[in-house]
Amino acid sequence: MKRLMVLPLLALAMAPAAAQETVVCDFEAMALGDTLPMSNLYNGYDTDSRAEVVADPANPQNKVLHVTNKSWNTLIEIDLGPLASENITESYRQLAFDLYRPASDGAYKQFVARLGADTIYADAGFYDQGQAEAWVQKAYFMSRADAPADKLYMGFNSEDADFYVDNIRLVAVDNGYDFTDEKQTLRHHAQLAGKNIGVAVPVWRIDVGNDNLEATQTVFRNFNMVVAENEMKPDALQPSRGQFNFGDGDRLCDFAERHGMAVRGHTLVWHNQAPAWITSDGYKNDHNYTRAELLEIMREHITAVVGHYKGRVSEWDVVNEVLDDDQSIIRTNPLGYKLRESVWQKVIGDDYIDSAFVYAHRADPDARLYINDYGVEFQGKAKTQAYYNLVRRLLDDGLPVGGVGFQCHLTVGEADSAKFSSNVKRYGALGVKCAITELDMSMPDPYAAGAEEQQAEEYAKMAKVMMNYGHCESVVVWGVTDDMSWRQGNPLLFRSTLEAKPAFFALRDVLKEAAENEASGIGAAVVQGDGSPFVDVYDLSGRPVAKGMLRSRVADLPRGIYIAGGKCVVVK
């Protein structure tokens, strides 16, 4: 098949399982200028709306369908031909196609598809359909239709849409693993290792109230920790002062409790996604609040939110992204740091962070309280050192900081496990926990040969560091499937079809190894040691058993008690 149709085949060649696809229409057999009917759900055919075969705006050698919508509930009508004799939802799970939007077209659209009279997909809202002026792949799980039909209807609800579609196809997906077998899941091995493997869930897209949906099952079978992607941020929880919207957060907590999952709260104080009644952009004090007034606003929000979720949310990102990106202060003051000049910092002062932790601790003394930031993962960077300085200052002043979060929004090629390890290690001496809180790994070219394998390798590098330290308990991936990510470059563990990517299996291998080490009595201190990958092993009489043994292979020794790296080790 032409153009983007090659891309899934490349991806499938690298995946452990295949997705069978049947092309419904790629428009190559049609003539330029040919049209398809535009059917209105209520009023027959809409002659003002148009679906015309034209040259591909990105590659004129290809033919695509140019659609201009002029009325709501108007969809492209496609003759199913030989497929009309079967109920396609019995053989296929997804409707997929390629989408191109001009820059002038609105990003937020509601996709709808029908098979005859049966609606097989309808977005619950108007969602961002992805990058403009580039072909993007779309895939939607179809609801079951009652019977065969000779027509497929699909498109976007809009009265002024302008878009192109191509390569309309039906997909029968094999996820590459069996999530009903717990030993094939991430969660099984993480729990055996005594770690949390978490995921950010877009509650507005994944129905956490319906455990029968495959996307929902993918979450609770693979992860033992969840965090709301957006629904527990300040603007979502308190859109108007004193008016709280706990519905989505409550649904996520209900879901977690049904499945024995921990819940992270994200986030209490942030310059971004602050409600407009506080600030228009996170920096301006548009409403001329005094220090006392803004402190009271912060106290009210934290007290209400943490109090509402007390006993249900085990840990909170109390403050998020508080550091300025420019930390040149480190050159002249090695113990210094510079805070971001947000509305919180400018109106209240640097000690707004102190107050936030105090308020959160008062509201729920049992919750672990985190500070969270980006660009602070790798030793040797000024911002990394500034983050450490800030955490140490807060602890020295007696603030109840229990955890340090590293967002880890990375691009393939950036993961440096040695620098990350040396950075994480020093927080153990401060007595705080460490967590990867928002891991994703974008690929510059997702379809280049070897790109997914490199992505998998770097996922494994970062996760392995967390497995090697006792004070590192959690790895949270920021999203479920690539099409739900806020980033380009297919950065997550699952494709839009819910197929597990190589990164899934690489992460599972890391968790499995950690679980095996835990079961063998090989603690994190032995596995990590002084950072060297090798260790000398002796029996209890002091006789050498192995010189320069890989730490990861200590668990393979015969059952017994050994001294490895100066630590007593029991191999069971």
XYZ file of C-alpha atoms in Angstrom:
572
model
C 0.000 0.000 0.000
C 1.110 3.575 -0.496
C 2.723 6.160 1.771
C 1.846 5.760 5.444
C 0.642 2.223 4.997
C 4.278 1.188 5.114
C 4.617 2.555 8.627
C 2.497 0.008 10.485
C 4.342 -2.755 8.654
C 7.673 -1.399 9.842
C 6.338 -1.160 13.353
C 4.903 -4.649 13.222
C 8.185 -6.088 12.054
C 9.692 -4.853 15.303
C 6.784 -5.925 17.497
C 6.253 -9.380 18.976
C 2.813 -9.686 17.362
C 1.047 -8.713 14.144
C -2.043 -6.662 13.401
C -4.007 -7.913 10.380
C -5.399 -5.063 8.287
C -7.953 -4.893 5.494
C -8.072 -1.808 3.306
C -11.535 -0.324 2.852
C -10.470 2.539 0.605
C -7.191 4.214 -0.368
C -8.623 6.231 -3.303
C -5.914 5.176 -5.774
C -8.418 3.497 -8.095
C -10.557 6.614 -8.230
C -10.078 9.606 -10.524
C -9.192 13.069 -9.365
C -12.427 14.964 -8.949
C -14.508 11.897 -8.070
C -16.688 12.403 -5.014
C -18.221 10.356 -2.217
C -21.644 11.172 -0.740
C -21.840 13.189 2.472
C -24.688 11.747 4.533
C -26.475 13.677 7.246
C -27.858 11.550 10.068
C -31.151 13.451 10.116
C -31.547 15.134 6.719
C -30.401 12.727 4.009
C -27.506 13.947 1.878
C -25.822 17.314 2.377
C -24.838 18.775 -1.001
C -23.082 21.728 0.612
C -20.565 19.434 2.285
C -18.097 17.762 -0.071
C -15.769 14.744 -0.148
C -13.596 14.908 -3.279
C -10.616 12.859 -4.458
C -7.619 15.175 -4.826
C -3.836 15.065 -4.890
C -2.153 14.508 -1.528
C -1.192 17.941 -0.105
C 2.072 16.443 1.172
C 2.866 14.204 -1.814
C 0.981 14.994 -5.050
C 1.705 11.527 -6.460
C -0.867 10.048 -4.053
C -4.639 10.401 -4.159
C -6.554 11.238 -0.997
C -10.025 12.393 0.003
C -10.510 16.099 0.742
C -13.499 16.711 3.028
C -15.205 20.016 3.760
C -18.029 19.824 6.296
C -20.796 22.413 6.225
C -23.238 20.877 8.701
C -23.306 18.877 11.927
C -23.898 15.109 11.906
C -22.634 14.872 8.315
C -20.298 11.972 7.562
C -18.479 10.487 4.568
C -20.455 7.572 3.083
C -18.238 4.672 1.971
C -19.480 1.606 0.122
C -18.097 -1.509 1.813
C -18.259 -3.674 -1.323
C -17.291 -7.306 -0.586
C -17.140 -6.537 3.139
C -20.867 -5.761 3.169
C -21.777 -9.437 3.592
C -20.187 -9.710 7.051
C -20.516 -7.932 10.358
C -17.096 -6.313 10.317
C -17.066 -5.744 14.075
C -16.946 -9.531 14.569
C -13.696 -9.815 12.612
C -12.057 -6.470 13.292
C -11.544 -4.414 16.418
C -10.452 -1.065 15.050
C -11.283 1.447 12.381
C -8.071 3.202 11.335
C -7.149 5.895 8.828
C -4.634 8.632 8.111
C -5.603 12.252 8.772
C -4.173 15.512 7.462
C -5.450 18.895 8.644
C -4.482 22.269 7.177
C -3.243 24.796 9.718
C -6.490 26.735 9.272
C -8.597 23.783 10.425
C -9.650 23.606 14.075
C -7.715 21.073 16.120
C -10.547 19.963 18.397
C -13.019 17.650 16.746
C -15.433 14.882 17.654
C -14.927 11.731 15.586
C -17.991 9.630 14.776
C -18.368 6.361 12.836
C -21.420 4.280 11.949
C -21.866 0.892 10.332
C -25.240 1.189 8.678
C -27.604 2.366 11.411
C -25.291 1.297 14.265
C -22.915 3.808 15.832
C -19.632 1.935 16.222
C -17.639 4.872 17.627
C -18.360 8.363 18.939
C -15.940 10.526 20.891
C -17.344 11.647 24.219
C -16.070 15.170 23.565
C -14.081 17.285 21.155
C -10.476 16.115 21.273
C -7.225 17.395 19.834
C -6.758 15.477 16.607
C -3.004 15.958 16.470
C -0.430 17.929 14.541
C -1.592 20.080 11.647
C 0.017 20.008 8.171
C 1.300 16.474 8.732
C -0.213 13.060 8.196
C -1.085 11.405 11.501
C -2.473 7.932 12.072
C -5.797 7.560 13.843
C -7.289 4.338 15.238
C -10.546 3.803 17.109
C -11.893 0.699 18.836
C -15.271 -0.135 17.350
C -18.336 -1.015 19.373
C -20.143 -4.145 18.253
C -22.717 -3.661 15.507
C -25.923 -5.688 15.452
C -25.721 -6.838 11.842
C -23.824 -6.541 8.553
C -24.225 -3.311 6.592
C -23.247 -2.144 3.132
C -22.197 1.364 4.137
C -19.578 2.777 6.510
C -20.053 6.373 7.659
C -17.219 8.313 9.258
C -16.064 11.858 9.883
C -15.953 14.748 12.318
C -18.854 16.659 13.796
C -18.377 20.206 12.572
C -19.967 22.824 10.374
C -16.665 24.263 9.150
C -14.174 21.363 9.049
C -11.527 21.071 6.347
C -9.456 17.885 6.369
C -8.021 15.039 4.292
C -8.280 11.291 4.916
C -6.534 8.321 3.363
C -5.871 4.608 3.839
C -9.162 3.795 5.571
C -8.761 0.304 6.967
C -10.037 -2.259 9.430
C -7.595 -3.714 11.946
C -7.663 -7.001 13.839
C -5.209 -6.474 16.679
C -3.104 -8.942 18.641
C -1.682 -7.139 21.667
C 1.493 -9.231 21.698
C 0.957 -10.610 25.204
C -1.894 -12.068 27.239
C -2.837 -9.694 30.026
C -5.160 -12.275 31.542
C -1.992 -14.184 32.476
C -0.671 -12.062 35.341
C 2.885 -13.313 34.820
C 2.918 -11.542 31.459
C 2.021 -8.181 32.984
C 4.162 -5.368 34.369
C 2.263 -5.268 37.634
C 2.967 -8.861 38.627
C 6.736 -8.414 38.570
C 6.696 -4.917 40.073
C 4.751 -6.142 43.080
C 7.106 -9.084 43.584
C 9.986 -6.609 43.480
C 8.298 -4.398 46.081
C 7.996 -1.508 43.600
C 5.217 0.583 42.100
C 4.707 0.686 38.367
C 2.294 3.504 37.628
C 0.543 5.242 34.764
C -1.125 8.598 34.146
C -4.725 8.033 33.108
C -6.724 10.544 31.044
C -10.034 9.965 32.811
C -11.834 11.909 30.076
C -10.714 9.333 27.478
C -10.466 6.066 29.390
C -13.700 5.049 31.069
C -12.450 3.942 34.479
C -16.000 3.074 35.457
C -16.207 0.234 32.930
C -13.854 -2.631 33.792
C -14.912 -4.564 30.687
C -13.192 -2.188 28.282
C -9.823 -3.319 27.000
C -8.148 0.042 27.621
C -9.347 -0.028 31.230
C -8.173 -3.604 31.692
C -4.791 -2.719 30.187
C -4.405 -0.177 32.985
C -5.431 -2.208 36.025
C -3.774 -5.434 34.900
C -0.405 -3.813 34.169
C -0.123 -1.079 36.793
C -0.441 -0.942 40.571
C -0.415 2.863 40.766
C -2.434 5.502 38.904
C -2.380 9.274 38.651
C -4.899 11.526 36.921
C -3.272 13.115 33.897
C -5.180 16.400 34.247
C -8.289 15.883 36.326
C -6.719 16.586 39.733
C -4.809 19.714 38.736
C -5.930 23.021 40.283
C -7.947 24.343 37.332
C -9.879 21.074 37.058
C -10.572 20.722 40.775
C -11.469 24.345 41.596
C -12.556 26.145 38.396
C -14.284 28.823 40.504
C -13.258 29.875 43.975
C -14.858 27.640 46.549
C -16.529 25.455 43.888
C -14.788 22.076 43.771
C -15.206 19.433 41.088
C -14.106 16.124 42.606
C -16.048 13.853 40.235
C -13.269 12.591 37.961
C -10.789 12.240 40.801
C -13.338 10.280 42.804
C -13.949 7.968 39.836
C -10.221 7.323 39.538
C -9.968 6.555 43.254
C -12.954 4.209 43.025
C -11.270 2.431 40.119
C -7.983 2.138 42.020
C -9.668 0.783 45.120
C -11.532 -1.869 43.119
C -8.221 -3.120 41.796
C -5.887 -2.639 44.742
C -3.934 0.227 43.182
C -2.238 3.173 44.861
C -3.168 6.719 43.781
C -0.748 9.621 43.295
C -2.180 13.115 43.547
C -0.935 15.544 40.893
C -0.665 18.421 41.674
C -1.551 20.949 44.414
C 0.437 24.078 43.498
C 1.645 24.816 39.971
C 2.086 27.933 37.872
C 0.573 26.121 34.902
C -3.077 25.017 34.776
C -3.905 27.371 37.622
C -7.516 28.576 37.453
C -8.106 31.901 35.716
C -9.552 33.400 38.888
C -6.035 33.151 40.358
C -3.902 34.066 37.342
C -4.311 34.304 33.582
C -0.944 32.767 32.725
C 0.662 31.469 35.913
C 2.786 34.584 36.291
C 0.524 37.645 36.366
C -1.234 38.740 39.542
C -4.243 39.857 37.492
C -6.511 40.145 40.529
C -4.050 42.108 42.681
C -3.986 39.605 45.526
C -1.913 40.496 48.562
C 0.524 38.005 50.068
C -1.982 37.185 52.823
C -4.828 36.698 50.333
C -2.872 34.385 48.035
C -1.567 32.387 50.992
C -5.159 31.913 52.135
C -6.210 30.834 48.637
C -3.406 28.278 48.585
C -4.279 27.045 52.081
C -7.964 26.708 51.207
C -7.234 24.714 48.063
C -4.697 22.362 49.618
C -6.776 21.796 52.744
C -9.958 21.054 50.785
C -8.338 18.807 48.195
C -5.996 16.807 50.418
C -8.701 16.577 53.067
C -11.224 15.273 50.540
C -8.860 12.521 49.381
C -7.399 11.711 52.799
C -6.860 7.973 53.068
C -7.472 7.486 49.335
C -4.445 9.259 47.830
C -1.186 7.896 49.203
C 1.143 10.631 47.936
C 0.929 14.132 46.518
C 3.024 16.286 44.247
C 2.679 19.288 46.549
C 4.558 21.730 44.342
C 5.386 21.227 40.684
C 8.047 22.807 38.460
C 9.102 25.483 40.936
C 12.648 25.966 39.626
C 13.648 28.448 36.958
C 15.328 26.889 33.925
C 18.252 29.304 34.313
C 20.310 28.135 37.276
C 23.505 30.025 36.479
C 23.449 31.042 40.154
C 25.206 27.727 40.790
C 28.413 29.133 39.282
C 28.832 31.630 42.095
C 26.853 29.893 44.803
C 27.186 26.091 44.697
C 24.466 25.742 47.364
C 22.042 28.121 45.673
C 18.947 27.833 43.519
C 16.589 30.190 41.735
C 12.828 29.723 41.851
C 10.569 30.290 38.869
C 8.994 33.760 39.105
C 5.444 32.426 39.152
C 2.516 34.294 40.671
C 3.065 32.237 43.826
C 6.709 33.221 44.154
C 6.244 36.882 43.230
C 3.287 37.559 45.531
C 4.020 35.261 48.488
C 7.789 34.884 48.235
C 10.131 31.877 48.088
C 8.582 30.471 51.254
C 5.309 29.671 49.484
C 6.817 26.200 49.026
C 7.304 25.828 52.770
C 3.704 26.830 53.435
C 2.370 24.430 50.809
C 4.081 21.465 52.478
C 2.853 22.524 55.915
C -0.751 22.861 54.722
C -0.659 19.484 52.939
C 0.825 17.718 55.959
C -1.807 19.186 58.261
C -4.581 17.996 55.922
C -3.248 14.421 55.752
C -0.302 13.565 58.022
C -0.108 10.054 56.526
C 0.335 11.061 52.882
C 3.855 11.168 51.466
C 4.551 14.641 50.125
C 6.647 15.140 46.980
C 8.343 17.979 45.208
C 8.355 17.425 41.441
C 10.255 18.959 38.524
C 11.691 18.380 35.041
C 15.255 18.674 33.742
C 16.650 17.607 37.127
C 17.454 13.979 36.385
C 21.107 13.902 35.370
C 24.103 14.754 37.504
C 26.273 17.530 36.120
C 23.500 19.937 35.125
C 23.043 23.210 37.004
C 19.310 22.677 37.413
C 19.936 19.183 38.799
C 22.213 20.632 41.471
C 19.778 23.457 42.225
C 17.009 20.903 42.782
C 19.166 19.014 45.257
C 20.034 22.280 47.019
C 16.366 23.203 47.319
C 15.366 19.801 48.693
C 18.206 19.877 51.196
C 17.184 23.383 52.328
C 13.579 22.313 52.847
C 14.647 19.285 54.869
C 17.125 21.314 56.933
C 14.252 23.666 57.790
C 12.134 20.769 58.995
C 9.585 20.741 56.186
C 7.711 17.430 55.703
C 9.205 16.584 52.303
C 8.974 12.819 51.954
C 9.735 12.354 48.278
C 11.554 13.791 45.287
C 10.041 13.404 41.825
C 11.937 13.311 38.544
C 9.554 13.845 35.633
C 11.770 12.220 32.967
C 10.068 13.580 29.842
C 12.931 12.421 27.652
C 13.844 11.956 24.005
C 15.705 8.896 22.794
C 19.430 9.599 23.150
C 19.083 11.576 26.381
C 18.899 8.768 28.932
C 22.187 8.598 30.853
C 21.801 5.896 33.477
C 25.183 6.577 35.128
C 24.407 10.271 35.691
C 20.878 9.483 36.780
C 22.134 6.848 39.201
C 24.706 9.122 40.799
C 22.060 11.825 41.205
C 19.426 9.523 42.712
C 21.906 7.863 45.050
C 22.614 11.021 47.049
C 18.957 11.548 47.953
C 19.012 8.310 49.911
C 21.364 9.939 52.394
C 18.793 12.731 52.885
C 16.200 10.200 53.966
C 13.675 10.890 51.197
C 12.100 8.590 48.629
C 12.679 9.073 44.916
C 10.274 8.415 42.055
C 10.153 8.745 38.300
C 6.840 10.539 38.063
C 6.136 11.267 34.372
C 8.282 8.980 32.225
C 7.947 9.024 28.462
C 10.556 8.574 25.747
C 9.902 10.386 22.473
C 11.519 9.143 19.257
C 12.795 11.718 16.735
C 11.720 9.370 13.920
C 9.370 6.693 15.281
C 9.483 4.662 12.059
C 13.231 4.598 11.478
C 14.868 1.191 11.590
C 15.818 0.353 15.159
C 14.041 3.367 16.679
C 11.699 1.331 18.855
C 14.499 -0.916 20.049
C 16.525 2.114 21.113
C 13.471 3.527 22.859
C 13.053 0.222 24.686
C 16.690 0.219 25.748
C 16.423 3.694 27.231
C 13.196 2.898 29.073
C 15.046 -0.040 30.596
C 18.046 2.097 31.558
C 15.967 4.555 33.538
C 13.829 1.906 35.218
C 16.823 -0.186 36.178
C 18.287 2.671 38.187
C 15.079 2.819 40.207
C 15.197 -0.913 40.831
C 18.726 -0.651 42.173
C 17.941 1.575 45.159
C 15.812 0.827 48.159
C 14.694 4.453 48.512
C 13.375 4.464 44.930
C 9.896 2.983 44.945
C 7.985 4.082 41.865
C 8.192 4.428 38.095
C 5.183 6.209 36.604
C 4.693 6.336 32.817
C 2.919 9.478 31.600
C 0.092 8.047 29.518
C -1.324 4.797 28.219
C -1.160 4.811 24.413
C 0.894 6.858 21.959
C -2.138 8.625 20.509
C -3.110 9.874 23.987
C 0.300 11.384 24.726
C 0.791 15.149 24.886
C 4.101 14.620 23.062
C 4.972 13.734 19.485
C 7.261 10.806 18.647
C 5.219 7.848 19.968
C 6.728 8.065 23.460
C 4.710 5.459 25.402
C 4.531 1.704 25.983
C 1.451 0.951 23.882
C 0.366 1.815 20.364
C -3.061 3.321 19.776
C -4.247 -0.238 19.117
C -3.110 -1.189 22.663
C -0.388 -3.374 21.184
C 2.559 -3.616 23.541
C 5.690 -2.058 22.038
C 9.283 -3.258 22.566
C 9.536 -0.733 25.416
C 6.813 -2.638 27.275
C 8.756 -5.881 27.105
C 12.049 -4.198 28.007
C 10.437 -2.613 31.072
C 8.876 -5.925 32.006
C 12.283 -7.614 31.812
C 13.716 -5.024 34.213
C 10.864 -5.569 36.660
C 11.172 -9.331 36.329
C 14.891 -9.217 37.111
C 14.218 -7.001 40.131
C 11.579 -9.453 41.331
C 13.971 -12.362 40.942
C 16.639 -10.512 42.888
C 14.143 -9.746 45.638
C 13.020 -13.378 45.798
C 16.634 -14.516 45.972
C 17.399 -12.187 48.867
C 19.566 -9.959 46.682
C 18.779 -6.499 47.998
C 19.043 -3.253 46.090
C 22.149 -2.261 48.022
C 23.982 -5.318 46.701
C 22.712 -4.997 43.153
C 23.630 -1.317 42.985
C 26.626 -1.196 45.322
C 29.108 1.537 44.582
C 27.962 1.945 41.010
C 30.367 -0.630 39.554
C 28.687 -3.387 37.542
C 31.031 -5.948 39.140
C 31.377 -7.353 42.635
C 33.674 -9.781 44.456
C 31.847 -12.622 46.192
C 33.088 -14.680 49.166
C 31.674 -17.483 51.289
C 31.229 -17.033 55.032
C 34.768 -18.351 55.630
C 36.189 -15.553 53.531
C 37.147 -17.794 50.612
C 36.605 -16.213 47.187
C 33.655 -17.581 45.249
C 33.820 -15.232 42.262
C 35.982 -12.248 41.383
C 34.543 -9.435 39.318
C 31.109 -11.050 39.047
C 28.340 -9.064 37.411
C 26.118 -7.825 40.214
C 23.017 -8.810 38.286
C 24.233 -12.433 38.249
C 24.712 -12.824 42.006
C 21.201 -14.274 42.193
C 22.328 -17.137 39.933
C 24.739 -18.514 42.541
C 23.829 -21.822 44.239
C 21.648 -21.512 47.313
C 23.591 -20.311 50.286
C 24.891 -17.325 52.237
C 27.572 -15.141 50.696
C 29.399 -11.863 51.217
C 28.983 -9.751 48.078
C 30.282 -6.210 47.924
C 30.681 -6.234 51.708
C 27.007 -7.173 52.185
C 25.614 -10.424 53.534
C 23.495 -12.052 50.806
C 21.124 -14.984 51.048
C 20.471 -16.763 47.751
C 17.336 -18.857 48.160
